[in-house]
Amino acid sequence: MKRWFALLQGALIGLSLIQPLPSAKAAYDKLPAFPGAEGFGYAATGGRGGEVYHVTSYELTGPGTFYDALMTAGTTPRTIVFDISGEITIPQIIVRNKSNLTIAGQTAPGDGVTIRGNNIRFIECSDIVIRYMRFRLGVQIFQDDSMYFEDSQNVIVDHSSFSWGTDEVLSIKSKDYDHPKSKNITVQWSIISEGLLTHSMGGLVEMNTITMHHNLYAHNNDRNPKTKGVMDFVNNVVYNWGQFPYVAGGESGTKGYGNVVGNYFIAGINSENPEYAVVRGNENYHLFLDDNRIDSNKNGKLDGKDSGSGMMEAERPSALVPERFEYPPVHTEEPETAYEHVLGYAGDSLVRDAVDKRVTDGVRSQTGAIIGDEDDVGGFPALKREAAAADTDRDGMPDVWELAQGLDPNDPEDRNGDRNRDGYTNLEDYLNELAAPGYPDGYPLTPPDWSGTPFEPPVVSVPEPETEPVPPMNGETVRSAVVHDDSANGAVNAAAWSVQENLEPGDFVAGDRMTGNKTYKFASVPDEVQGAEWIRTAVGSRSAASEDLLSFYLAADADVYVAHDSRIATKPQWLASAYEDTGLAVADDQPVQYELYKKHYPAGSRVVMGPNGGTSQMNYFVVVKPTAADTPAPASSPSELAGTLSDGPSISLQWSPVDDAAAYLIYRSSTLDPNDKVVGSSTTATYADTAVEMGAVYRYKVSAASAGGESSLSDSIEVPAYDPSLPAPSAPSDLTVAAARSLSVDLAWTPEDDAVGYGIYRSSEPEGSFERIGYARTASYTDKTVNPSTTYFYRVTATADGGESEPSAIVTATTKQPVVLPQAPEGLSAASATASAFELKWRESDGAESYNLYRKGNEEDGYTLIANTAETGYTDDSVSAGQTGYAYRVAAVNEKGESEPSDDLFVAMPLPEKPDRLIAGLTGETFVGLIWTSHGGVTQYNIYRSTPGKPAELAGTAKVDTFYDRSAEPGTHYLYYVKAQNASGESIKSNDVSVWTTGGE
Ligand SMILES: [Ca+2]
Ligand SMILES: [Ca+2]
Ligand SMILES: [Ca+2]
Ligand SMILES: [Ca+2]
């Protein structure tokens, strides 16, 4: 209970910090899409004022097909009307970047239309109106949604029926949750039912501004719906969810702002936790929960209660808020009224097909179950086909209606007139008249008045992360290798690259695949490159598209080999056009052959390599082999280095030439990057550095390179990039000693506005001469050049375009006594171990500041550092169900370094926890649907079946927590149980479930 109040308080405090946006007054005065349109998507314009497309064909594609109607839509708004009725089978339809479309299912004759057989996606579309349609995907060999919207705006879906998705039934979302583009959407008076097992998902409705009202969710195991972002969920009915009803965000912590108001949640046979309507919340999901009903008792009668926040999952609550989020309002009814209205009018209800009849009747009688195949509940129902009324001028309005309205049945242009001046075109008047019986008597068909300020989620500005300068990757011949991986995980990928010496079989192939079950090693290496320096890359970088994914300089003449995955047939242009195929290959133990491509470069060259050219295979790696090893490097280093700042800004460098030099390498460090890196090369004794930022101080050294190698470095020079005509910055204030250890001193001060960097000065006497010991980019610095038991005096300056400030006040730091390496930790043991987490502990070591914990899986080679912690314990929750156990060792760490490791501890992987709450879903003559609850740490589930008196036999296996047994006999009594399996074996069994199949004698 306490945790609950803390969360609530946290939410309220959090909200009070949200500043209302300045006068973002609602523009809620547009013409609704149609009478009865409400909520965020109320003003979608659809095909208003545009052309008319008649669907006349049942073919998959071609003229007159539904596919053609959507795919040929151009810039003119389009209304799609139906001259045919019944089932229309479609190929996949991806509607991308189209706008102003109305799909007017109410125009279909007979029993209306049902779209089946594939999926429709709307991506980056706007002003879409869909009414009185049915979208029923049905069993497929692929998993997909019946309908999917992404990054679309101004959409209203009304009186439509969605079912039998093999992935989700209806999903609506933004692609990038950090910058959501999906806005102003309404789904109303619709049915989202019978997502097919094994997935059985209502849908992801995430990161939109969306209203969902007067909809029915029925018989979806999960996601009824799963929500994030702005959601107005009002007057819906949710029936017979399996594991999860309304999901408030889930575990990811993405923010949510939901109204859940006036809904009726009714548990059914499959509902696992019948008392919870809103589950899987988190502290970032702000929820206004009011006047809902939940009927948990499964007694076949509608007798729900308003259990208030009690209908929210206690273990994973959302952050309740006291006020309803102000969104474009909908007419909010009492849940009992909404229940009647939804069951009476939701879906394609001008003519309810047998599916919607069965589902809505099942809600009333509280029967029905989650299914895995539409044929188990009667399949696609027969739909009456009729001919459409004559429409001579093809303007979407039948002759008879036009004549009655005084329009011209031979003039197609009158469709876009407005004879009654109500704002809707004549064609829209016709469509709206057809649609009108879909609303309950007395339900208001104009949106509620509203002139409020809509709630908008606070925009949390995330500052660009300061990327710390990384030390250069150097080898014998490779200088300052730079990785520029622009893929999603680029920084992590880049950190996995390294320069290695002595290429040989047994080496790990990829820096990001050195542990786990995809660890690859070299199996054979041709003599030509055996023992050479090489650049180990990352498999993850195969997704990078950077033209300069890798660049480096050469300190000697060298052959550069690119080892490229032979499975990638098309070699990237940068490789194919300049490198020679050697016919040689390195092989790894997958096995994969890496074909070796070669190019010769002289010393001083900058080598640049682009992307891999194949996002699903291995990334290339690089071998560098010097070609003039017998040639001596230049004996002397460049001298008389000098530099001057000029406009641009740029810094011109010159030095005395060196005999035998073929090229010079220019090394630089600066206020902005303390690492010496090669920034350029030159074949003459001059260089112009144009990558200069005013206010920084640059420090240069130069080397001479010949075919055989590189000289030592020249003396360094400093060139400040200051403009003396500008004022110098103020001196930094509040300099403090943040920590003084034996071998390091931490300094911190208040950042100066406009400072580009800071100079750090130190003296051993208070009045002595201060020497600059380094530069800092930010307002802190760690001096790692101190001795133990010594007193130091520090002051700092700021540098900016105008130069260097006066020094700050002086601070004093006295370092501690000398440290020694800490003792190796003792007493490493496992406090507990489950199939998904091991809790480890050890005793404190003398002199330890922190501990490094290393781990090795039984199926892995070598230990990997998995944690550094100041605690004397750690819970490893990243154990894999594919490992039979792990060995651990821990070492103590202080300033001096790392202790010897502790004794090894071996922890065997326990058997997984047994699956719980096994229940039968839909049962037919020849099938039984099963659903259970899992507890993680599982590689697969084994499903066992028996008939009474007989031993149980394996009926199948599953990777997810549902299974459909299709080998059952009619009229038979079966007992089922499930066991979870991991690398160590099988769990004990779940509860038994007893099932009679239907039929038989
Ligand atoms: Ca009941
Ligand atoms: Ca007409
Ligand atoms: Ca006409
Ligand atoms: Ca009109």
Short mmCIF file of C-alpha atoms in Angstrom, two decimals, residues 915 918 930 932 942-946 951-956 975-979 986-993:
data_model
loop_
_atom_site.label_atom_id
_atom_site.label_comp_id
_atom_site.label_asym_id
_atom_site.label_seq_id
_atom_site.Cartn_x
_atom_site.Cartn_y
_atom_site.Cartn_z
CA PRO A 915 4.27 -22.84 -15.98
CA LEU A 918 -2.83 -23.55 -17.73
CA LEU A 930 -4.11 -23.94 -24.51
CA TRP A 932 -0.58 -20.58 -19.69
CA ASN A 942 6.75 -29.04 -23.83
CA ILE A 943 3.05 -29.83 -23.98
CA TYR A 944 1.97 -33.26 -22.70
CA ARG A 945 -1.36 -34.94 -23.31
CA SER A 946 -3.00 -38.07 -22.00
CA PRO A 951 0.52 -42.32 -19.82
CA ALA A 952 1.07 -38.79 -21.01
CA GLU A 953 2.80 -38.21 -24.33
CA LEU A 954 4.46 -35.16 -25.81
CA ALA A 955 1.83 -33.43 -27.92
CA GLY A 956 4.08 -30.64 -29.15
CA LEU A 975 -5.66 -34.19 -19.77
CA TYR A 976 -2.97 -31.66 -20.59
CA TYR A 977 -0.03 -30.26 -18.71
CA VAL A 978 2.96 -28.16 -19.73
CA LYS A 979 6.60 -28.18 -18.66
CA GLU A 986 12.50 -29.64 -17.73
CA SER A 987 10.55 -28.00 -14.92
CA ILE A 988 8.01 -29.87 -12.90
CA LYS A 989 4.63 -29.87 -14.57
CA SER A 990 1.99 -27.17 -14.56
CA ASN A 991 -1.51 -27.74 -13.31
CA ASP A 992 -3.51 -30.26 -15.32
CA VAL A 993 -6.36 -29.13 -17.46
#
